[in-house]
Tab-separated table of C-alpha atoms in Angstrom:
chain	number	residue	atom	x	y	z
A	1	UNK	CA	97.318	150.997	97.273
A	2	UNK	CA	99.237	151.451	93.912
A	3	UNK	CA	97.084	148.586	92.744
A	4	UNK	CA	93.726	150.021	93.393
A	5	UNK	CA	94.970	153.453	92.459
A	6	UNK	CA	95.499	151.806	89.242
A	7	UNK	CA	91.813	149.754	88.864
A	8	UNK	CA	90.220	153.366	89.747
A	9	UNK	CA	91.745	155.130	86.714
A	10	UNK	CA	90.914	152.028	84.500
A	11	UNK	CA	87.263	151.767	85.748
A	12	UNK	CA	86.050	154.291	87.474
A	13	UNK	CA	82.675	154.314	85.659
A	14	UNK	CA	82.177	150.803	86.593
A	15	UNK	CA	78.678	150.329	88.055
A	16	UNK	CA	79.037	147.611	91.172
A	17	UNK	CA	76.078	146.720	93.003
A	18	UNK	CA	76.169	145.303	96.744
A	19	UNK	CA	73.251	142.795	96.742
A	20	UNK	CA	72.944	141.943	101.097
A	21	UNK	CA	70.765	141.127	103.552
A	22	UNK	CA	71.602	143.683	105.545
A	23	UNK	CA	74.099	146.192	105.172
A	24	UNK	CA	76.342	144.474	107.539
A	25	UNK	CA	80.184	144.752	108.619
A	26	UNK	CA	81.400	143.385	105.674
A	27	UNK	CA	79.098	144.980	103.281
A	28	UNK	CA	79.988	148.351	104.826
A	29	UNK	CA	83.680	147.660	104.256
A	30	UNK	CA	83.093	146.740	100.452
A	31	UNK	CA	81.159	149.969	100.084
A	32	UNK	CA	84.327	151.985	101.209
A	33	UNK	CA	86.587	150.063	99.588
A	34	UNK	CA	84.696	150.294	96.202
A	35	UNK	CA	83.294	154.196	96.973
A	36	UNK	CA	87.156	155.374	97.847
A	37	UNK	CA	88.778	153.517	94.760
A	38	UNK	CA	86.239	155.235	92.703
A	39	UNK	CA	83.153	152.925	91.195
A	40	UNK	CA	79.659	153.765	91.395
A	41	UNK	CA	78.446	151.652	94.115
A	42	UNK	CA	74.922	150.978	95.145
A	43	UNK	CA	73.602	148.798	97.939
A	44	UNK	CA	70.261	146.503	97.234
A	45	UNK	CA	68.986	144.848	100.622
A	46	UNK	CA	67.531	141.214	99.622
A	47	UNK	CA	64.830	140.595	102.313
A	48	UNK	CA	63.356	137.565	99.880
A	49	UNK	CA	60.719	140.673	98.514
A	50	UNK	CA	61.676	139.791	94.642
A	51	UNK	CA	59.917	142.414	92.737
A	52	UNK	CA	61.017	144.654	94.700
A	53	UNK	CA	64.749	142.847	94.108
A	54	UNK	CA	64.599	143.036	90.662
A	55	UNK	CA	63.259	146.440	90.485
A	56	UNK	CA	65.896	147.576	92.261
A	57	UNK	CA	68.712	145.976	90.423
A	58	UNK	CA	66.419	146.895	86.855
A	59	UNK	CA	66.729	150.905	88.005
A	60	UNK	CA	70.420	150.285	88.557
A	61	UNK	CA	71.789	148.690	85.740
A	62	UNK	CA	75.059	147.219	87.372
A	63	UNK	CA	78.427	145.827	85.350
A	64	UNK	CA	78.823	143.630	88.482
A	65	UNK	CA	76.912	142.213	91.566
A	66	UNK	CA	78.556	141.233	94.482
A	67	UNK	CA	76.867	139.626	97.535
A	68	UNK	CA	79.099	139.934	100.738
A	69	UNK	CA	75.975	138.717	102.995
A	70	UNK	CA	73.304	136.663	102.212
A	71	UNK	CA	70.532	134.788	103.613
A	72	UNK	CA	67.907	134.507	100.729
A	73	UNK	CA	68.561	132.741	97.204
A	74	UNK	CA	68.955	134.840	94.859
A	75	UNK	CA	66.603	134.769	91.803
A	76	UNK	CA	67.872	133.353	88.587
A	77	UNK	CA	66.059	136.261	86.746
A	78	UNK	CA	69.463	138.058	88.281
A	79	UNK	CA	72.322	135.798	87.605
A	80	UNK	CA	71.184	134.541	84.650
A	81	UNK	CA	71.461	138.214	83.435
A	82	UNK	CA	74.125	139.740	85.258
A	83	UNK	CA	77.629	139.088	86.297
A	84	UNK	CA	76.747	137.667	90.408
A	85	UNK	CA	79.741	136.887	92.609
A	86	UNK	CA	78.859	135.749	96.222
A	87	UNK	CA	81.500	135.983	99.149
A	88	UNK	CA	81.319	132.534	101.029
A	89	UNK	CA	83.560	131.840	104.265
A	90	UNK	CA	84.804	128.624	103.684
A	91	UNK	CA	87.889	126.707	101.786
A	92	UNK	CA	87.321	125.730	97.806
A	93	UNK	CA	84.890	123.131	98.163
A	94	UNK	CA	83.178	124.034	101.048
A	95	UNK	CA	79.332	124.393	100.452
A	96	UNK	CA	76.422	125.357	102.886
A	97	UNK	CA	75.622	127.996	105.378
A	98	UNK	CA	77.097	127.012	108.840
A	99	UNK	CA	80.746	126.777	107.181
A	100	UNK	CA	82.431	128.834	109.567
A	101	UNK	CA	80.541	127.361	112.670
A	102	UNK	CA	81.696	123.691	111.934
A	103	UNK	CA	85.422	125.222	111.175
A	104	UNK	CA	85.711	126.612	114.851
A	105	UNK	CA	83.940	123.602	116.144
A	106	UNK	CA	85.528	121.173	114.217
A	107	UNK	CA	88.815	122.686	114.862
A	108	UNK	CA	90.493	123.327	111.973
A	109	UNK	CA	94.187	124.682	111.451
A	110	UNK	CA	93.171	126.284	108.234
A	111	UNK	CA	89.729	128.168	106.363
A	112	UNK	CA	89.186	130.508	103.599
A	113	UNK	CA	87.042	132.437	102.025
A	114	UNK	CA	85.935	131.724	98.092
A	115	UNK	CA	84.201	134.068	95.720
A	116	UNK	CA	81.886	132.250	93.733
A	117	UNK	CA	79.813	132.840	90.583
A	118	UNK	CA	75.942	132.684	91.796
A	119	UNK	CA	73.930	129.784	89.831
A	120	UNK	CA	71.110	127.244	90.575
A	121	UNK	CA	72.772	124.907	93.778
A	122	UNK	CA	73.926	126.876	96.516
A	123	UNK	CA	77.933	127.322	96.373
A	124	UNK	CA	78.347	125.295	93.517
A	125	UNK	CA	79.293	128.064	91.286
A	126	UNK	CA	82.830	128.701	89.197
A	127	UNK	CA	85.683	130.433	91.314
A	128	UNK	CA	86.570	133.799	91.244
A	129	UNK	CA	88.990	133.910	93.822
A	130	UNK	CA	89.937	132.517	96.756
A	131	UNK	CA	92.293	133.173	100.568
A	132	UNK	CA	93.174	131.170	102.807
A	133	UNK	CA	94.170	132.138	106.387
A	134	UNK	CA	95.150	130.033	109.484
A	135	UNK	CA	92.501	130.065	112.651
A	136	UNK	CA	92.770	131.640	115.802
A	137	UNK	CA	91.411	130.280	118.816
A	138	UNK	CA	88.725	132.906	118.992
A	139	UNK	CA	85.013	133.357	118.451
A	140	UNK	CA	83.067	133.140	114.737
A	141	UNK	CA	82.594	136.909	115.363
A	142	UNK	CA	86.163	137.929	116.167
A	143	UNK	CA	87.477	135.707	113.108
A	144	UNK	CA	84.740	136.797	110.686
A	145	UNK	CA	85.528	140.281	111.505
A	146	UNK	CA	88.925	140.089	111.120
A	147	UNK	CA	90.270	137.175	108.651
A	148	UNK	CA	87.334	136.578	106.981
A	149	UNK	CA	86.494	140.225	106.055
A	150	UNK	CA	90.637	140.969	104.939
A	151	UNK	CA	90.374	137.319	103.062
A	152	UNK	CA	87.045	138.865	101.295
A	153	UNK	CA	88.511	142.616	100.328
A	154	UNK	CA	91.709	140.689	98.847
A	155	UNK	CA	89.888	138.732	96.896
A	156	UNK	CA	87.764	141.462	95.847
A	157	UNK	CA	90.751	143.163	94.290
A	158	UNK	CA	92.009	140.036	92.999
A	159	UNK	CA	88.669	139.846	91.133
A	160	UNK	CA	88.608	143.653	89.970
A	161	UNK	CA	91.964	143.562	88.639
A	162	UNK	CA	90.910	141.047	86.179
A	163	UNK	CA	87.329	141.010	85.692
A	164	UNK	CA	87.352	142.113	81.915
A	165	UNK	CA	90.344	140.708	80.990
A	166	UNK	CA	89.432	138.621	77.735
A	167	UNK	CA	91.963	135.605	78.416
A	168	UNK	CA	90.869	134.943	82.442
A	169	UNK	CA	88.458	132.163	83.068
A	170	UNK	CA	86.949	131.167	86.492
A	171	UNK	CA	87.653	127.736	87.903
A	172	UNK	CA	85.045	125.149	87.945
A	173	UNK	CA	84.334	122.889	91.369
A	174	UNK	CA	85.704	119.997	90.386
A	175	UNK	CA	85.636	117.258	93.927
A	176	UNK	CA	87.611	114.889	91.543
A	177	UNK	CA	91.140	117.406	92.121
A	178	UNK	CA	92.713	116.104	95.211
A	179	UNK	CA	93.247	119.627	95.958
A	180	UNK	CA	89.689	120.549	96.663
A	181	UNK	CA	89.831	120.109	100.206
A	182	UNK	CA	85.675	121.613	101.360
A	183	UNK	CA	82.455	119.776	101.089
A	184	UNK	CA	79.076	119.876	101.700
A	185	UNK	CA	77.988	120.604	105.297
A	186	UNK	CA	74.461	120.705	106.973
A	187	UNK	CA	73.133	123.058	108.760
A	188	UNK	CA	74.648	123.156	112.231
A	189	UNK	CA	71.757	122.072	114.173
A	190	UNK	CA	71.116	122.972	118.211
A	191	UNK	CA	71.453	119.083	118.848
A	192	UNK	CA	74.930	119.438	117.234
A	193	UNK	CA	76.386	122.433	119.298
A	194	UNK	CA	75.210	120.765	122.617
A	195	UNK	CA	77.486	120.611	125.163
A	196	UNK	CA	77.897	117.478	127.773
A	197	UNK	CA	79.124	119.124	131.125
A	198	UNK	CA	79.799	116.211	132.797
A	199	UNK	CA	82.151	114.693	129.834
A	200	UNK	CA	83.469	117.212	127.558
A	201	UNK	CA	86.456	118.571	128.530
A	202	UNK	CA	87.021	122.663	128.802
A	203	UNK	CA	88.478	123.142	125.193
A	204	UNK	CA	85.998	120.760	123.418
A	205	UNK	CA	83.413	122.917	125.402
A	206	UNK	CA	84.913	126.215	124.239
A	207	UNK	CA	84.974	125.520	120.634
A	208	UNK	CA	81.077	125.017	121.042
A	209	UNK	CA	80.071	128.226	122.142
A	210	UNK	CA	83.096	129.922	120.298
A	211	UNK	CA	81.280	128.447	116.795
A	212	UNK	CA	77.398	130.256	117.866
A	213	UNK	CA	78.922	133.072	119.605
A	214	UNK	CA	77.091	136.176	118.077
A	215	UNK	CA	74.426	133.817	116.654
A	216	UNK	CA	72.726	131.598	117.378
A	217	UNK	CA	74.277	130.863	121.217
A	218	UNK	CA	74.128	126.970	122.486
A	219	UNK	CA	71.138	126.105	123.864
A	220	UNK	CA	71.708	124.739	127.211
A	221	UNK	CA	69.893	124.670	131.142
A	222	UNK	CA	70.702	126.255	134.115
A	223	UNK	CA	68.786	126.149	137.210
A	224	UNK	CA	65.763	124.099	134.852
A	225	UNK	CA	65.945	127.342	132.596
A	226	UNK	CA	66.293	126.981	128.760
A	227	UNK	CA	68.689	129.859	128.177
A	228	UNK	CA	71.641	130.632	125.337
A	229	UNK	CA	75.084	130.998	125.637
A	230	UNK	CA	77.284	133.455	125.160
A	231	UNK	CA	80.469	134.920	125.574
A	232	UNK	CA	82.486	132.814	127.134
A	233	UNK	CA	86.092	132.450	128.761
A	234	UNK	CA	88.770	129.397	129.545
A	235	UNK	CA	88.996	129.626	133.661
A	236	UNK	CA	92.496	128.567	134.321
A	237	UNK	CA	92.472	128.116	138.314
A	238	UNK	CA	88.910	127.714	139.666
A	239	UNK	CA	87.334	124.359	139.445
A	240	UNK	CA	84.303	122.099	141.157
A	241	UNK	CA	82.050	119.205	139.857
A	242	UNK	CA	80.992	119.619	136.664
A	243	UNK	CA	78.024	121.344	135.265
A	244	UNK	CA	77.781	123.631	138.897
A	245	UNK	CA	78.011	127.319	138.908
A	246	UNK	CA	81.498	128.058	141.121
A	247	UNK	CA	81.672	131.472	141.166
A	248	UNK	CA	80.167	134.666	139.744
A	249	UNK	CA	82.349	138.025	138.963
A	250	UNK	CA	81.798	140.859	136.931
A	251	UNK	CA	77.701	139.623	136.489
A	252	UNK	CA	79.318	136.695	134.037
A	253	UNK	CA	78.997	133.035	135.985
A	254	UNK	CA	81.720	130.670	136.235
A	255	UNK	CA	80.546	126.805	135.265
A	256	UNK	CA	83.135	123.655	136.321
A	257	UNK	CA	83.602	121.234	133.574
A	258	UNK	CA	85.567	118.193	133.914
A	259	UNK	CA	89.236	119.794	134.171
A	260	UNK	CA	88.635	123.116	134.553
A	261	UNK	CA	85.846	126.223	134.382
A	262	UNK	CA	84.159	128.327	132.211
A	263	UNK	CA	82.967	132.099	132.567
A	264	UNK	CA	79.898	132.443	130.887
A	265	UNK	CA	79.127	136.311	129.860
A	266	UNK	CA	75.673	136.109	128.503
A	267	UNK	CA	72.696	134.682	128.507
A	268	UNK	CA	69.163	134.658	126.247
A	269	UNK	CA	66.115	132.572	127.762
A	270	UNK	CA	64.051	130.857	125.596
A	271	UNK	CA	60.781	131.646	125.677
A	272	UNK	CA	57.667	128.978	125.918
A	273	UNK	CA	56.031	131.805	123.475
A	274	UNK	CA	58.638	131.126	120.920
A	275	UNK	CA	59.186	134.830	120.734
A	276	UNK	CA	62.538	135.682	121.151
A	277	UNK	CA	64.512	136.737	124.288
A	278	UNK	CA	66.897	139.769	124.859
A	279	UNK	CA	70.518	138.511	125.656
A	280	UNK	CA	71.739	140.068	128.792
A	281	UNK	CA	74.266	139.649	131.354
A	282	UNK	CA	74.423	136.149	132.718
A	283	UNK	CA	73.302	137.453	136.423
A	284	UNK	CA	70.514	139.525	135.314
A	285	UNK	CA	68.860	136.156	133.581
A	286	UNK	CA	69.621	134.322	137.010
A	287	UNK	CA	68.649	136.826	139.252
A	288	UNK	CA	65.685	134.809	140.627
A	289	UNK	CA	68.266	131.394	140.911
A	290	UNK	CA	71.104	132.280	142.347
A	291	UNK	CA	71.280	132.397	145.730
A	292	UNK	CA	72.345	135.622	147.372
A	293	UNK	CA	75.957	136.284	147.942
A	294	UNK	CA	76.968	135.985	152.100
A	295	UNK	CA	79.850	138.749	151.214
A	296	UNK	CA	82.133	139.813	147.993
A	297	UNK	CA	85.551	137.738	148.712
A	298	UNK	CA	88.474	138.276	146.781
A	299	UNK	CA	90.253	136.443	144.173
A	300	UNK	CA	92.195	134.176	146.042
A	301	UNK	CA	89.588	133.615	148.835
A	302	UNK	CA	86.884	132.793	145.645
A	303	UNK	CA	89.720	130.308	144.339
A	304	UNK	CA	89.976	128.319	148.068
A	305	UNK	CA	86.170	127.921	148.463
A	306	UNK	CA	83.568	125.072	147.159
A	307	UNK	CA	80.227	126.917	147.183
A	308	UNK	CA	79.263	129.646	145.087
A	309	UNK	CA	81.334	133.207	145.632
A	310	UNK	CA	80.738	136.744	144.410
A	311	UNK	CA	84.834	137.506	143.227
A	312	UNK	CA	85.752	141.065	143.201
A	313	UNK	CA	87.909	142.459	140.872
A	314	UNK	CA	90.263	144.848	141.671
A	315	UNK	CA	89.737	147.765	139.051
A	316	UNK	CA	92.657	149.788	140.440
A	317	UNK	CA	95.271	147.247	139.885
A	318	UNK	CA	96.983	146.666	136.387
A	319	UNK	CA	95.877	143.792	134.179
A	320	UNK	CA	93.212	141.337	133.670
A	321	UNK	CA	92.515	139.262	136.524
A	322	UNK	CA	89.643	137.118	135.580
A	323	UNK	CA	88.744	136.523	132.029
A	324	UNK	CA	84.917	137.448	132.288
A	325	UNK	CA	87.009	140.939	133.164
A	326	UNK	CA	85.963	143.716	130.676
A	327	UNK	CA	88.189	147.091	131.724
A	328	UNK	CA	91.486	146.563	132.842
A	329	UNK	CA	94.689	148.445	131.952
A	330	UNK	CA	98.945	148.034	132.005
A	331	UNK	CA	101.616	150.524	131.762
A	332	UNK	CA	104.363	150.449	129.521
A	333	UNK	CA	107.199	153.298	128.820
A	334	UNK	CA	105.217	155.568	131.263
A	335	UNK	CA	102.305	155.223	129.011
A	336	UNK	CA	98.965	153.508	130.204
A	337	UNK	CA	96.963	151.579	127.940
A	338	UNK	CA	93.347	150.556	128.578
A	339	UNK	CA	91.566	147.883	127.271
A	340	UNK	CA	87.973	147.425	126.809
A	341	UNK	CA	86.675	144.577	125.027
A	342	UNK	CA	83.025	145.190	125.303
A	343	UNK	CA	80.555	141.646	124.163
A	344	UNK	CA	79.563	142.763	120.880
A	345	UNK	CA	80.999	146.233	121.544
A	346	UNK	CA	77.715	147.751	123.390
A	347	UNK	CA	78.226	149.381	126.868
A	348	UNK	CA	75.638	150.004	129.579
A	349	UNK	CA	75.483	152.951	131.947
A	350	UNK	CA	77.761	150.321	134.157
A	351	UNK	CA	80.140	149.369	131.947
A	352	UNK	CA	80.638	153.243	130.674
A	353	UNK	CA	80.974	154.428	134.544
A	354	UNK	CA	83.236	151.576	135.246
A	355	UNK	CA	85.588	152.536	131.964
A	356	UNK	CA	85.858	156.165	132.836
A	357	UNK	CA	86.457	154.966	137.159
A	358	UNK	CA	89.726	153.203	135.379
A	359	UNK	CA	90.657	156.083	133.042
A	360	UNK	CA	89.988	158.654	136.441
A	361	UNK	CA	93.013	155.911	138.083
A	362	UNK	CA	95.519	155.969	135.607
């Protein structure tokens, strides 16, 4: 804090514009950062409408532009004129827009985030800053709104305590130092998150949909259906022949893979019109192809059986029993916690009657 404290008194008149495509997460947490350490701060949404971009930035007359979200190029009318820095979530090197997809994907023990000086070819530009932080086995929006937005405000600060310091100098790309670990990646691709049931193996699978969870979901079939998707959970004890749905729980379905299972939260069809679909519980998309459930069975009578079985969960007992499990609770020191991890952190009149049924127990 002393350190911010300390870039507030020596520019608090600083003019900052947030240039964004939408005034996401991470731009919100740059405008509270930069609003509470005392700069003028001004957000400019970048829809590709560039009059209306350049107006906008014209009218505010910034010191500094920094893009913590972007979809659209931005105009060389702007960088060519003004000081530009773009957040980007990959390592030094790394260039293109899926970076954090193929990380998850691919694996890695190790990303970043760099930010870059805005010019001509996309991520090309002269370093700022950059943080590196070691990957959790986790979705691209649990990482992105946890690492990569504290990598991003650090090396906002790092920036801001030097930015008009006569003898600093940004670092130029240079693939040549052995040290530059990033390169160029395509764009991730539907054909290259696809998932092979009947040979990939549960992990493998998981780092799949954990890279498009949030956006854009795998593309995949079930029941002949072209659906997305999403939110999904290693099984550790329920298995059958790959590819089949074993068991449903919780509306999330429960797909065998080759040495293990899957819960699968949500789904999004894709629609013939091309228009797109509304992601919903996995059930409520397979409504019309699952076949109807003979009687709820509990855990262990859903883990003993080969067809299809609707497992109840046990709300009034402590912990997480399945992973597709959204409300569950444990007591520690006479003091009851609840969890609540909601899919993207939305709750339906279900979910909010089923949250308050476990705070009523405890």
């Amino acid at each position: 804090m002393s350190e911010k404290l300390a870039i507030k008194y020596r520019k608090s008149i600083m003019r900052i514009l947030l240039m964004s495509t939408a005034f996401s997460g991470l731009t919100q947490r740059f405008y509270t950062e930069l609003d509470d350490a005392g700069y003028v701060v001004s957000v400019e949404l970048h829809h590709g409408d560039i009059p209306q971009l350049l107006e906008g930035v014209g009218l505010f007359k910034p010191d500094l532009i920094i893009c913590p979200f972007l979809t659209q190029k931005i105009p060389a009318e702007i960088y060519d004129n003004y000081k530009c820095l773009v957040v980007h979530p990959g390592i030094v090197g790394d260039r293109g827009p899926s970076s954090l997809d193929w990380a998850i994907q691919k694996g890695v023990a190790e990303w970043g985030v760099t930010l870059l000086e805005a010019q001509e070819e996309m991520d090309m530009g002269d370093i700022w800053a950059k943080k590196t932080f070691p990957m959790r086995n986790t979705t691209k929006s649990s990482l992105f709104n946890r690492e990569v937005t504290q990598a991003a405000v650090d090396c906002l600060w790092e920036v801001l305590t030097y930015f008009d310091a006569p003898d600093f100098k940004p670092t130029a790309l240079d693939y040549n130092n052995l040290e530059v670990k990033g390169q160029l990646q395509a764009t991730m691709k539907q054909k290259d998150r696809a998932i092979d049931w009947k040979k990939q193996k549960t992990d493998e699978i998981l780092k799949h949909l954990h890279a498009a969870d949030g956006s854009p979901g795998v593309l995949d079939e079930i029941y002949g259906q072209p659906v997305f998707l999403y939110n999904a959970h290693k099984e550790e004890n329920l298995t059958g022949k790959a590819g089949e749905i074993i068991a449903i729980a919780n509306h999330a379905i429960c797909r065998a893979t080759v040495d293990g299972a899957i819960w699968i939260g949500h789904l999004k069809p894709k629609l013939a019109s091309g228009e797109k679909g509304i992601k919903l519980p996995a059930t409520f998309i397979l409504k019309d192809y699952l076949p109807p459930a003979k009687s709820s069975v509990s855990m262990l009578e859903g883990l003993l059986s080969k067809s299809i079985n609707h497992i109840d969960i046990d709300y009034t007992q402590e912990g997480q029993q399945l992973p597709c499990q959204e409300v569950w609770y444990h007591t520690k020191n006479r003091i009851a916690y609840i969890y609540s991890p909601f899919h993207n952190g939305g709750m339906s009149t279900e979910q909010c009657q089923q949250l308050l049924s476990v705070y009523q127990h405890v």
